[in-house]
Coordinates of C-alpha atoms in Angstrom, one line a residue:
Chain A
X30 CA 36.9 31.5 -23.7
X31 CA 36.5 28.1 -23.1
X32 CA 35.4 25.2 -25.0
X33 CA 32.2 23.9 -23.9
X34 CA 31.9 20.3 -24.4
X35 CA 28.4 18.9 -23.3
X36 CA 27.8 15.0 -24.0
X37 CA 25.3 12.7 -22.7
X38 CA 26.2 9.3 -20.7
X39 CA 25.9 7.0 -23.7
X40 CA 23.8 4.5 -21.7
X41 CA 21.0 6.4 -19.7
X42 CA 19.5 6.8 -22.9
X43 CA 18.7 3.2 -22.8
X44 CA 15.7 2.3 -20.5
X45 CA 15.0 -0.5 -19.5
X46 CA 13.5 -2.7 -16.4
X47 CA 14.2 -1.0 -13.1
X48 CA 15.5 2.0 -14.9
X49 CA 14.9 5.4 -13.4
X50 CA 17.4 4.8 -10.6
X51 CA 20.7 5.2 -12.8
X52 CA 22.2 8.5 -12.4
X53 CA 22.5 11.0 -15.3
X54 CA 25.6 12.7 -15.9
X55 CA 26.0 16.2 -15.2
X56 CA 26.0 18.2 -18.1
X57 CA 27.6 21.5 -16.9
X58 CA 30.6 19.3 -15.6
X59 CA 33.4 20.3 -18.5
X60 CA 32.2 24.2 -18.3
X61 CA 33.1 24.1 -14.6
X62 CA 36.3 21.9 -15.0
X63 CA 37.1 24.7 -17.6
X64 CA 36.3 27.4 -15.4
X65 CA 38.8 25.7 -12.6
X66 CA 41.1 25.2 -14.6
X67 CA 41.9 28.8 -15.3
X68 CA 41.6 30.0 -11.5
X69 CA 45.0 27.9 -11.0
X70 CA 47.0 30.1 -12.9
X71 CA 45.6 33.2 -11.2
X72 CA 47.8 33.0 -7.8
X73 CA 51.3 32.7 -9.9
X74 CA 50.5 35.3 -12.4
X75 CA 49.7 37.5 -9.2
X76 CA 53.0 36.7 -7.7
X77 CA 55.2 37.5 -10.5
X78 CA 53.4 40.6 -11.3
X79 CA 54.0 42.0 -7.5
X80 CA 57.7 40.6 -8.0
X81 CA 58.2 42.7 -10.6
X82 CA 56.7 45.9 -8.9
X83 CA 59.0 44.7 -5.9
X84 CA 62.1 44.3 -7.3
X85 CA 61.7 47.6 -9.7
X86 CA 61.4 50.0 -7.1
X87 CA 64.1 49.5 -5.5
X88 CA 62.1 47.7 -2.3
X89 CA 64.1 44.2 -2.7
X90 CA 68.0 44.6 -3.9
X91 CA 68.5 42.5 -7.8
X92 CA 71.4 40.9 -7.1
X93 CA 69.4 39.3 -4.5
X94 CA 65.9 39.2 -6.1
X95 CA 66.3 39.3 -9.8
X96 CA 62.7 40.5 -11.4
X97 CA 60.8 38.0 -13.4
X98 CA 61.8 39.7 -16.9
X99 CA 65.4 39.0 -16.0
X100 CA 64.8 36.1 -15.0
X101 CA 63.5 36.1 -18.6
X102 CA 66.0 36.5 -20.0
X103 CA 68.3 34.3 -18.4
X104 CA 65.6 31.6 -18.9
X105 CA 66.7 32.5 -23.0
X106 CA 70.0 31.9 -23.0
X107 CA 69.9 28.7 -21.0
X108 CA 67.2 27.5 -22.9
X109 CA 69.7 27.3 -26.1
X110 CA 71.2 24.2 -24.9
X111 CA 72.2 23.8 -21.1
X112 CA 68.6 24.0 -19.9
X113 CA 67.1 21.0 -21.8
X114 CA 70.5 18.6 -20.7
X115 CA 69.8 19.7 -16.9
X116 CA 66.2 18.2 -17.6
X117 CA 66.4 15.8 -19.6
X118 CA 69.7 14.3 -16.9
X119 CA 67.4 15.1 -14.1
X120 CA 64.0 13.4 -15.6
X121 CA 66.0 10.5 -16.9
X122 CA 67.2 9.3 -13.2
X123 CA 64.2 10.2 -11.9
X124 CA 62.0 7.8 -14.8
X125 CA 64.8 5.1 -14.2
X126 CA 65.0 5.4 -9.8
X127 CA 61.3 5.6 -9.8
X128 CA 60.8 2.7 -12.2
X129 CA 62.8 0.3 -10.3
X130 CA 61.0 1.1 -6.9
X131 CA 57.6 1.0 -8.3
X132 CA 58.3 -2.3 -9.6
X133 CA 60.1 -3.5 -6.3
X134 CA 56.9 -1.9 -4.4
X135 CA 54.7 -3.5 -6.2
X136 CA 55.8 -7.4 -6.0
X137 CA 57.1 -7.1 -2.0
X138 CA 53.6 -5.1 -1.7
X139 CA 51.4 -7.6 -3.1
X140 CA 52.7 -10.3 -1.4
X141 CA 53.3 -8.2 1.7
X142 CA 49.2 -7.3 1.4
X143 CA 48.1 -11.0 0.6
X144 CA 49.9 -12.7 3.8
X145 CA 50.5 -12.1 7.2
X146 CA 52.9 -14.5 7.7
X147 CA 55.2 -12.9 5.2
X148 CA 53.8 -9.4 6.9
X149 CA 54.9 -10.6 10.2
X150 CA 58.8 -11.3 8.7
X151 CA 59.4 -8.3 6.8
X152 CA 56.9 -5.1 7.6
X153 CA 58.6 -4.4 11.0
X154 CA 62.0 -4.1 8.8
X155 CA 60.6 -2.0 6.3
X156 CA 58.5 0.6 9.0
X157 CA 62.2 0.7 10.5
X158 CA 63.8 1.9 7.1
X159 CA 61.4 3.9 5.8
X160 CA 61.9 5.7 9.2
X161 CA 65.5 6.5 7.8
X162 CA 65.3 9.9 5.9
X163 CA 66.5 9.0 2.1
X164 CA 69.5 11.9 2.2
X165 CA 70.7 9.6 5.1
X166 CA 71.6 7.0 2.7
X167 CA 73.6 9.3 0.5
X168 CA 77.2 8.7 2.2
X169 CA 76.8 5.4 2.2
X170 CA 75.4 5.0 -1.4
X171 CA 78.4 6.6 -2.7
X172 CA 81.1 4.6 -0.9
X173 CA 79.4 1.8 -2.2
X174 CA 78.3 2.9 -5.3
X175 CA 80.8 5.6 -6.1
X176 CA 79.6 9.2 -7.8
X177 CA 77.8 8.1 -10.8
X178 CA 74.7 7.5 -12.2
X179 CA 73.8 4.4 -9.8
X180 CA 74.2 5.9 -6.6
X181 CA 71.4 8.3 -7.9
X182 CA 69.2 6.2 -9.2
X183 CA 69.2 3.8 -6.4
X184 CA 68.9 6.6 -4.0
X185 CA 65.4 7.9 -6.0
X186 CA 64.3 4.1 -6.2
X187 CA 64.2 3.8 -2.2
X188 CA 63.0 7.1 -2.0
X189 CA 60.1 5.8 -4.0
X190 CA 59.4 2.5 -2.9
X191 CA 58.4 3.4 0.4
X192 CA 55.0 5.6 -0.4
X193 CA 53.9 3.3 -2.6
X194 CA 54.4 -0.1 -0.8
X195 CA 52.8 1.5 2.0
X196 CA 50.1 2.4 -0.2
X197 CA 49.5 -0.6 -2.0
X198 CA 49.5 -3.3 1.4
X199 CA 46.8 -0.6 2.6
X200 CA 45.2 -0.6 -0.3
X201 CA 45.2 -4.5 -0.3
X202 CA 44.2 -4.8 3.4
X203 CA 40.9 -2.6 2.5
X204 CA 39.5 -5.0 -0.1
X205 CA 36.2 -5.6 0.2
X206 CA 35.9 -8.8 1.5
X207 CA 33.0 -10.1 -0.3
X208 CA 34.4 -9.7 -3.7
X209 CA 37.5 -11.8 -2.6
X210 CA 34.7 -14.4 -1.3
X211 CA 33.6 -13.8 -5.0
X212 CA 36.8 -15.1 -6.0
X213 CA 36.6 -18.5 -3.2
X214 CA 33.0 -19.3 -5.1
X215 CA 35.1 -19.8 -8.4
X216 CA 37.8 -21.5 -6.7
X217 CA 40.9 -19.1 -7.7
X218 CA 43.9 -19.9 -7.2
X219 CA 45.8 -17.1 -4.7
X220 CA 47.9 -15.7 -7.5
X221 CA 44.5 -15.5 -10.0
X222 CA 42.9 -13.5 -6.7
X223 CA 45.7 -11.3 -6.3
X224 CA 45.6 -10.7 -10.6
X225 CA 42.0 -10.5 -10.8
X226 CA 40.7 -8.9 -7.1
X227 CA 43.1 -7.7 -5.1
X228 CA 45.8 -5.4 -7.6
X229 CA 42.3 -4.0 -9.5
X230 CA 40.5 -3.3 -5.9
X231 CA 43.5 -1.8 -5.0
X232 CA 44.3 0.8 -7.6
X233 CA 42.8 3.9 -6.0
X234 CA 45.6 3.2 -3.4
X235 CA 48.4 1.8 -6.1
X236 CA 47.9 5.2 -7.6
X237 CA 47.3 7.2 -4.4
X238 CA 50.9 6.0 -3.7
X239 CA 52.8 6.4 -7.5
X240 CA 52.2 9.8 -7.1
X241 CA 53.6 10.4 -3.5
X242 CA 56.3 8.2 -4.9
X243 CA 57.0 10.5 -7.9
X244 CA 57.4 13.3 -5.5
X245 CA 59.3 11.6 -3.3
X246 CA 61.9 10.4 -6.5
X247 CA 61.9 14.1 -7.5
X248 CA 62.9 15.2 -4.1
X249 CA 65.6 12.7 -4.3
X250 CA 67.1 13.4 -7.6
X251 CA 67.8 16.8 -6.2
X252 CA 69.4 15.4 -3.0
X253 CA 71.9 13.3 -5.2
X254 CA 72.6 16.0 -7.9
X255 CA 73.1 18.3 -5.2
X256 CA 76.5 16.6 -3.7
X257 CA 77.7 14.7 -6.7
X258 CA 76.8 15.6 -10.4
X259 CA 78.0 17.7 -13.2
X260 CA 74.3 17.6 -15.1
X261 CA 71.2 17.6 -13.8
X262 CA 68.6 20.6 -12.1
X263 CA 70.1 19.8 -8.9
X264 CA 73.6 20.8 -10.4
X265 CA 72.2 23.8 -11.8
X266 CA 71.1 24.8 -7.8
X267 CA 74.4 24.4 -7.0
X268 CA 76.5 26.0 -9.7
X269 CA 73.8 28.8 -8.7
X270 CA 74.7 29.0 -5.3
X271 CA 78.4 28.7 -5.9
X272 CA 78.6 32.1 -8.4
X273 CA 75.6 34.0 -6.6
X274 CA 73.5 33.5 -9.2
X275 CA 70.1 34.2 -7.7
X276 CA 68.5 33.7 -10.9
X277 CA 70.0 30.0 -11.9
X278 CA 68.5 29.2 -8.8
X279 CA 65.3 30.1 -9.6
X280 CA 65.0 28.6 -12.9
X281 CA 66.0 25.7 -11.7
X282 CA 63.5 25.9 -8.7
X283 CA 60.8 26.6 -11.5
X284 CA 62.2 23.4 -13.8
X285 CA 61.7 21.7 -10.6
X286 CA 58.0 22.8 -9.9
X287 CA 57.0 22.7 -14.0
X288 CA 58.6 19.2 -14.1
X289 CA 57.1 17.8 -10.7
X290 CA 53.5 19.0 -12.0
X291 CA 54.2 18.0 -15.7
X292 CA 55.3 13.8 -14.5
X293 CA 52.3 14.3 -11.6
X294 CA 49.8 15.2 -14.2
X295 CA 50.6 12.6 -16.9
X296 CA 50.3 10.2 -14.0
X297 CA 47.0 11.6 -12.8
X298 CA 45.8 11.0 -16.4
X299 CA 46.4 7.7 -16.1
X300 CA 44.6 7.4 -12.8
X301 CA 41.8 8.8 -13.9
X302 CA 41.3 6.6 -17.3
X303 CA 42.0 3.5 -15.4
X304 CA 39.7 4.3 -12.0
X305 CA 36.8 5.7 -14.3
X306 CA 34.9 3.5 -12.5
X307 CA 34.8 4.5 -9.5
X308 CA 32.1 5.6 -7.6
X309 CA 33.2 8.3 -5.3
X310 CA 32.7 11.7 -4.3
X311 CA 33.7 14.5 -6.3
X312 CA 33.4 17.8 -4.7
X313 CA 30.6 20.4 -6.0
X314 CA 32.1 23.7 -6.8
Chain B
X12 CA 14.4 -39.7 -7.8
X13 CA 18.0 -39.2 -6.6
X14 CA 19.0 -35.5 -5.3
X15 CA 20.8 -33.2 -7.4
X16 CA 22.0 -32.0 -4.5
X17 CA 22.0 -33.6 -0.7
X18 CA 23.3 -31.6 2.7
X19 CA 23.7 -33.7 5.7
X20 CA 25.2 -31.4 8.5
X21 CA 25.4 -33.0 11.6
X22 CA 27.4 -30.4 13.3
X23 CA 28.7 -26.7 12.6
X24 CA 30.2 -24.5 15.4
X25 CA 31.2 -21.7 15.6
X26 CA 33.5 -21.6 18.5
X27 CA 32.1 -23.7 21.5
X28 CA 28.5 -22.3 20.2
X29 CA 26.8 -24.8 18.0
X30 CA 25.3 -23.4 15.4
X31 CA 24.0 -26.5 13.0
X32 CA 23.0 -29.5 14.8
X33 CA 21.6 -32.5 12.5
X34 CA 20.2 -30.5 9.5
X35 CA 19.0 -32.6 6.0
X36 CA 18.4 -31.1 3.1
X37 CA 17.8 -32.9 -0.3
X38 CA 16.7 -31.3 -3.3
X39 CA 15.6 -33.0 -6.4
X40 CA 16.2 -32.0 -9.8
X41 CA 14.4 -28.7 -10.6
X42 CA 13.0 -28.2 -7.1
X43 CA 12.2 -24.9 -5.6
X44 CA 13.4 -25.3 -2.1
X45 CA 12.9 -22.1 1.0
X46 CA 14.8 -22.2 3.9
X47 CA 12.7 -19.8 6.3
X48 CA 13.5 -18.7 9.6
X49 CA 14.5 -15.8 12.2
X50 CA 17.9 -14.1 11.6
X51 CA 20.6 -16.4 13.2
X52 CA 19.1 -19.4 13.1
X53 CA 21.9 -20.8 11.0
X54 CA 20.1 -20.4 7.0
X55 CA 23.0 -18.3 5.6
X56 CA 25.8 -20.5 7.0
X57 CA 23.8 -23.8 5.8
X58 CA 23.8 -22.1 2.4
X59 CA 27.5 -21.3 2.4
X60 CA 28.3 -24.8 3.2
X61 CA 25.8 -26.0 0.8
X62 CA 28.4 -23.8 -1.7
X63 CA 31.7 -24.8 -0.6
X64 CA 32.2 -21.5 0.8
X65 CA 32.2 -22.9 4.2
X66 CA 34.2 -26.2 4.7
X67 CA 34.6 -26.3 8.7
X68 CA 31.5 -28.4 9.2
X69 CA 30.9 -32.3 10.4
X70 CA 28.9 -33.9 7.7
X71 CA 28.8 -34.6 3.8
X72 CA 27.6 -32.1 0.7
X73 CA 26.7 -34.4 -2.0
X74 CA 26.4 -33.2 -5.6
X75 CA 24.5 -35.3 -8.0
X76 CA 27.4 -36.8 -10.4
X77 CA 27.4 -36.6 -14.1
X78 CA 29.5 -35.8 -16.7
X79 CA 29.3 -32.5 -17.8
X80 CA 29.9 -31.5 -21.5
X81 CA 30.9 -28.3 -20.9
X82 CA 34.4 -27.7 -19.2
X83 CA 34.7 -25.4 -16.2
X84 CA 30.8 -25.9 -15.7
X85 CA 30.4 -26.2 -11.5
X86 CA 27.0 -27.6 -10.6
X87 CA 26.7 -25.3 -7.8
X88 CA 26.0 -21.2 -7.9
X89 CA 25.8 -18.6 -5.1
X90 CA 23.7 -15.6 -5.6
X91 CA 24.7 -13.1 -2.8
X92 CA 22.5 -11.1 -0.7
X93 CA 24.3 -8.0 -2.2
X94 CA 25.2 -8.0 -6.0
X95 CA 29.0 -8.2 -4.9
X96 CA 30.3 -7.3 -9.1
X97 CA 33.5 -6.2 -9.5
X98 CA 32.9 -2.3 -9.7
X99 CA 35.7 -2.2 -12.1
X100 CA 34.6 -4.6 -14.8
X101 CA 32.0 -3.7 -17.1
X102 CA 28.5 -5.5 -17.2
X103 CA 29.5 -8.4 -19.1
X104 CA 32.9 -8.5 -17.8
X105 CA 31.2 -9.5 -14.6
X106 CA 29.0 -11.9 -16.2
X107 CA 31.9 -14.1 -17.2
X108 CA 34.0 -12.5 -14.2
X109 CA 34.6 -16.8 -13.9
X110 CA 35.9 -17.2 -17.1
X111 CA 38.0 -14.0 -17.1
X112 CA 40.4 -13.6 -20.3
X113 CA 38.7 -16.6 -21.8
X114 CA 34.8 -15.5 -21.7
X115 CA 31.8 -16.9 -23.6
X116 CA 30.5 -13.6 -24.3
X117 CA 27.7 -15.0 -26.6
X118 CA 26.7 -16.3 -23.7
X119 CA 26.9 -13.5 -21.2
X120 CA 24.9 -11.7 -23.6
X121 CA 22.2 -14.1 -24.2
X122 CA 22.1 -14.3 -20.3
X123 CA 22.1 -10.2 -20.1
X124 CA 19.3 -10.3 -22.8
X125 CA 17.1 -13.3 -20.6
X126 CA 17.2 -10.9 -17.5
X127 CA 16.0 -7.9 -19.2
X128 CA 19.5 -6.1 -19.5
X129 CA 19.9 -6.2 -23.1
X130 CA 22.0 -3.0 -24.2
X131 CA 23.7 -2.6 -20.6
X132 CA 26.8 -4.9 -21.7
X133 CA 29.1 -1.9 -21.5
X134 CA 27.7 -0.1 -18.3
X135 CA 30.1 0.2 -15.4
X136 CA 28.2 -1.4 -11.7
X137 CA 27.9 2.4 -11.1
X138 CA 25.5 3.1 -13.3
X139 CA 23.5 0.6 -12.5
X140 CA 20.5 0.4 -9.8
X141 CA 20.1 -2.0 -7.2
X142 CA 17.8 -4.4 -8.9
X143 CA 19.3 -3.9 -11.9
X144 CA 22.7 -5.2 -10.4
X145 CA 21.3 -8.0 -8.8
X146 CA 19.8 -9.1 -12.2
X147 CA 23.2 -8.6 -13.4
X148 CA 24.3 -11.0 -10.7
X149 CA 22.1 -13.5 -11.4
X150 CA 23.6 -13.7 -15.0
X151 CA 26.6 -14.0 -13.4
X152 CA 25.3 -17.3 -11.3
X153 CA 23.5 -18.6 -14.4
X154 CA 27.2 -18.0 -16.6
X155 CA 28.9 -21.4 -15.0
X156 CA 25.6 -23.4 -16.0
X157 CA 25.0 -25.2 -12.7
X158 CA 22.3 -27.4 -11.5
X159 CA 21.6 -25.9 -8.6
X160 CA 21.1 -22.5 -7.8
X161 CA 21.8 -21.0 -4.1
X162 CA 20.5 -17.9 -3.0
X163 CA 20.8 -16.0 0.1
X164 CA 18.4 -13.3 0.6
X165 CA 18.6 -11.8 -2.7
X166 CA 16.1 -9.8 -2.8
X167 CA 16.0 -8.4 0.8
X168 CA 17.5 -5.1 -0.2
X169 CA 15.2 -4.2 -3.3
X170 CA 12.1 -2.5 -3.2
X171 CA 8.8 -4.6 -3.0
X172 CA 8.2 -3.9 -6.4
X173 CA 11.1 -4.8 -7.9
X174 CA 11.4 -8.0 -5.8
X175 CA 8.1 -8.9 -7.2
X176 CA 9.7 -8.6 -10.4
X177 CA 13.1 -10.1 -9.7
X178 CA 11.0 -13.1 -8.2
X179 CA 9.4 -14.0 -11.6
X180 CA 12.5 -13.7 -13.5
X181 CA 14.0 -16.2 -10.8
X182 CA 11.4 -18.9 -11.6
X183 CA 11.1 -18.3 -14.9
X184 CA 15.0 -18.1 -15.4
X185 CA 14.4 -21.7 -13.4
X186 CA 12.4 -23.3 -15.4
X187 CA 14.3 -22.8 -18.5
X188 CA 17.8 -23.3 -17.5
X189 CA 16.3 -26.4 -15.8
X190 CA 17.6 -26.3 -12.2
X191 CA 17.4 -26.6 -8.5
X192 CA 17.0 -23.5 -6.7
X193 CA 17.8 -23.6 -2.4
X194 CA 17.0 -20.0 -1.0
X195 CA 17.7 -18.5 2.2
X196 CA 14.6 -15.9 2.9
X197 CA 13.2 -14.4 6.2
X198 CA 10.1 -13.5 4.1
X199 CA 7.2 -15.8 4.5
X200 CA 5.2 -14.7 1.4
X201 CA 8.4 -14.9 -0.5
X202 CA 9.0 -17.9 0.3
X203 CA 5.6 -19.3 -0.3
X204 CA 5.0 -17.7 -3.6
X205 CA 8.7 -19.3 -4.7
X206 CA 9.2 -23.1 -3.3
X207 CA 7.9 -26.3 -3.9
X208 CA 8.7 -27.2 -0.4
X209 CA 9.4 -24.3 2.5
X210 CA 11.7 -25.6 5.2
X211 CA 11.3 -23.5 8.6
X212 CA 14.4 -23.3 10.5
X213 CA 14.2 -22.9 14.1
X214 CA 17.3 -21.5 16.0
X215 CA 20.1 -21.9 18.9
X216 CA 21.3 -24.4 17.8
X217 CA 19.8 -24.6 14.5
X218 CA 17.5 -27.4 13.0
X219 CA 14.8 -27.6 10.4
X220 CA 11.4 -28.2 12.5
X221 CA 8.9 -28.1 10.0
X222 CA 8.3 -28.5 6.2
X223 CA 5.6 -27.3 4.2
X224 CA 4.9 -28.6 1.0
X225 CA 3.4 -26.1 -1.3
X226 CA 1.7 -28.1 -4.1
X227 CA 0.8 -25.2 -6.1
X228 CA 1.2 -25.1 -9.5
X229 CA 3.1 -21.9 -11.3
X230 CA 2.5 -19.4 -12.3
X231 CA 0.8 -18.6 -9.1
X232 CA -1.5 -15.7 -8.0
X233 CA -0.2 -14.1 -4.8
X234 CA -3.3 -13.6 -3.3
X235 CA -4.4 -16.8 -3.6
X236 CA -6.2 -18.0 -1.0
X237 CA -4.5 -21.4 -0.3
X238 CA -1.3 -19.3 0.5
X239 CA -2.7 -17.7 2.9
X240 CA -3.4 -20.9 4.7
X241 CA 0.2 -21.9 4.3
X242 CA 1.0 -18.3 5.7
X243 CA -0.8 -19.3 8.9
X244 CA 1.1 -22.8 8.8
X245 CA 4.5 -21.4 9.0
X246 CA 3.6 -18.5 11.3
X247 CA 2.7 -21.1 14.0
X248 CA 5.7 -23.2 13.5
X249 CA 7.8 -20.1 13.5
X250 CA 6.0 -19.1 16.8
X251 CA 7.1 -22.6 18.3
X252 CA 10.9 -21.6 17.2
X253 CA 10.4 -18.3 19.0
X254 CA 11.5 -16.6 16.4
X255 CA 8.7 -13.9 18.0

């Protein structure tokens, strides 16, 4: 069952002169959010149910395809301990690489948005490296940088910097330019626009581009663990690999999938308490 | 009396075109002031310029000079020809959208309150209707207490009714705050029922040919009969700007 949660929009209660125009809410809205909600977990639970079936008669070989209640299993033991340090290693670069290029994205970004002039200098550069495919800057990163933890993390911060500097100069290019002219009538000073019009006017994009960003850090993390680490869920692919484990694999592919969704979805939380009000489409059912 | 505020343009271009040639506007303290004329003929850019907004002109914007009591007061408002809030500040955020961090909001609620949107403090732009929002931006004008208030078409996108409406808040809102009002308007009737003095703007390149004082005292009925005089008045003087 789900819960249903009906509440009115606490001001179109209030009427008042010109009234009558405001849009109600829709009440159904948390049934159906509910209802689609549930449908997501439908195509997984249909896949590892035919998986099973697969793998028990014989169709696919186990040592190839382990069946979901192995994979169980194994999921058991290396939840006792090993599991959670992959994780936790893995999430921790990825918070700390993904940090740093968000903050990096978002000065050069602003300023980037706000003036051609600087535009003109250093956009050309930056289309020319984020061209460069992040793994590419793995040899070099660890001559530099040697195996440890700051190779990685500077490998995920690039990796992130790019979607969401992108994101954030278009984002700042499509402001309205009436409300900045808002802004000229009061006489603000460029950093007080930027502050007060430009970063606010641009958060659909700013967020738009954390979340590519988060991806894009994730898919990193595994790049770096995946040639130098002795922790981490991109370790666990290759130790996986390296004793035909099938099944490490996979639970590491799932950590990967649960853990992507898990960061996306705290971040889309965000997004949607801070853009609340935004006036845009939402699709019908 | 000396003019709370006094536009001398002799020249404004726009390229090679020119697009303001010798206009003079004074208004007086608590004057009602219409600038009337075809689209293009130069109102809205007068008006910016009147603001500050535009500052590429040949000429002189004087603004009546006293000391204010209030810090951060300006003595000049624009009122847009859309609301133009900040969609993601909440009624009375945009009110003192000037003040930011540091807002009166005693005063942006009296202000909300005086414009009929008492209770709406908290509502988000989306919520709101079109009149509604432009009420919400004439709070917003009102917020930096200026003498004069400048307006450009502001109620060209509401319905007739509610720009009936909106019209008697303006000159009440007027009277009360004590201040100047210069509006931009391609609407005859609107700008008869509003001004003390109706200036018709002919175009290419613009120039104020005609002024029509309208000594009719307020409240006034708009079907009064005298109006409909001054109707025919500024018809034929828009006629000799071609504005046909």
């Amino acid at each position: 069952m789900t819960r249903v949660v009906t509440s009115h929009s606490d001001v179109s209660d209030v009427s008042n002169a010109d009234s009558g125009q405001a849009h109600p809410r829709p009440m159904a809205k948390n049934v159906a959010r509910g209802r689609r909600r549930w449908r997501g977990w439908l195509l997984p639970l249909f896949l590892i149910a035919l998986l099973e079936v697969v793998v028990r008669s014989g169709l696919v070989p186990s040592y190839l395809m382990p069946a979901p209640s192995e994979l169980a299993v194994t999921l058991a033991e290396l939840a006792e301990g090993a599991l959670w340090q992959h994780i936790a290693a893995s999430t921790g670069r990825v918070l700390a690489g993904f940090m740093c290029g968000a903050v990096l994205a978002l000065l050069i970004g602003a300023i980037v948005g706000i003036s051609r002039s600087v535009e003109a200098y250093i956009d050309p550069t930056f289309q020319a490296l984020r061209a460069v495919p992040g793994l590419a800057w793995v040899p070099l990163l660890l001559i530099w940088l040697g195996i440890g933890e700051s190779s990685k993390i500077t490998l995920i911060a690039i990796g992130s910097f790019f979607p969401i500097y992108m994101n954030l100069v278009a984002g700042i290019r499509n402001v309205d330019r009436k409300l900045v002219e808002v802004g000229d009538m009061y006489h603000f000073s460029r950093l007080e626009k930027i502050r007060r019009i430009f970063v606010p006017a641009a958060q659909p994009y700013l967020f738009t581009g954390l979340r590519n960003g988060l991806s894009m850090a994730w898919l990193c993390v595994v790049a770096a663990e995946l040639l130098a680490a002795t922790q981490g869920i991109g370790y666990l692919l290759t130790d996986g690999r390296e004793v035909s484990r099938p099944d490490l694999v996979l639970i590491a592919i799932v950590s990967l999938a649960v853990m992507g969704k898990l960061t996306d979805t705290l971040l889309k939380v965000v997004e949607e308490r801070s853009l609340r009000w935004r006036d845009a489409f939402s699709a019908a059912n | 009396m000396t003019d709370v505020l006094s536009l001398d343009v002799h020249e404004k271009r726009f390229g090679d075109t020119l697009i303001l040639d010798h206009v003079h506007v004074g208004i007086k303290p608590r004057e009602v002031v219409a600038l009337l004329g075809p689209s293009g003929c130069g109102k809205s850019t007068l008006l910016r310029i009147a603001s500050g907004l535009d500052r590429d002109y040949v000429g002189q914007v004087r603004l009546l000079d006293h000391s204010r009591q209030q810090q951060g007061a300006r003595r000049v408002a624009f009122i847009f020809q859309e609301p133009r809030l900040m969609p993601w500040l909440t009624v009375e955020e945009n009110v003192s959208f000037s003040d930011g961090k540091r807002a009166d909001t005693g005063r942006a609620h009296a202000l909300l309150s005086e414009v009929g949107l008492a209770g709406w403090e908290r509502a988000l732009p989306k919520q709101l209707s079109g009149g509604m929002a432009q009420r919400v931006a004439i709070a917003r004008g009102l917020y930096s207490q200026p003498d004069v208030l400048l307006l450009d078409e502001p109620f060209s996108a509401v319905d007739a009714f509610t720009r009936m409406r909106l019209q008697d808040l303006l000159l009440s809102i007027a009277d009360s705050h004590s201040i100047a009002i210069l509006l931009v308007t391609h609407d005859i009737d609107e700008s008869l029922y509003l001004a003390d003095r109706v200036l018709v703007m002919g175009s290419h390149p613009g120039t104020i040919l005609h002024t029509i004082n309208v000594p009719l005292p307020r409240p006034r009925e708009r079907t009064d009969g005298r109006l409909s005089t001054l109707k025919v008045e500024a018809l034929e003087s828009l006629h000799g700007a071609h504005a046909f």
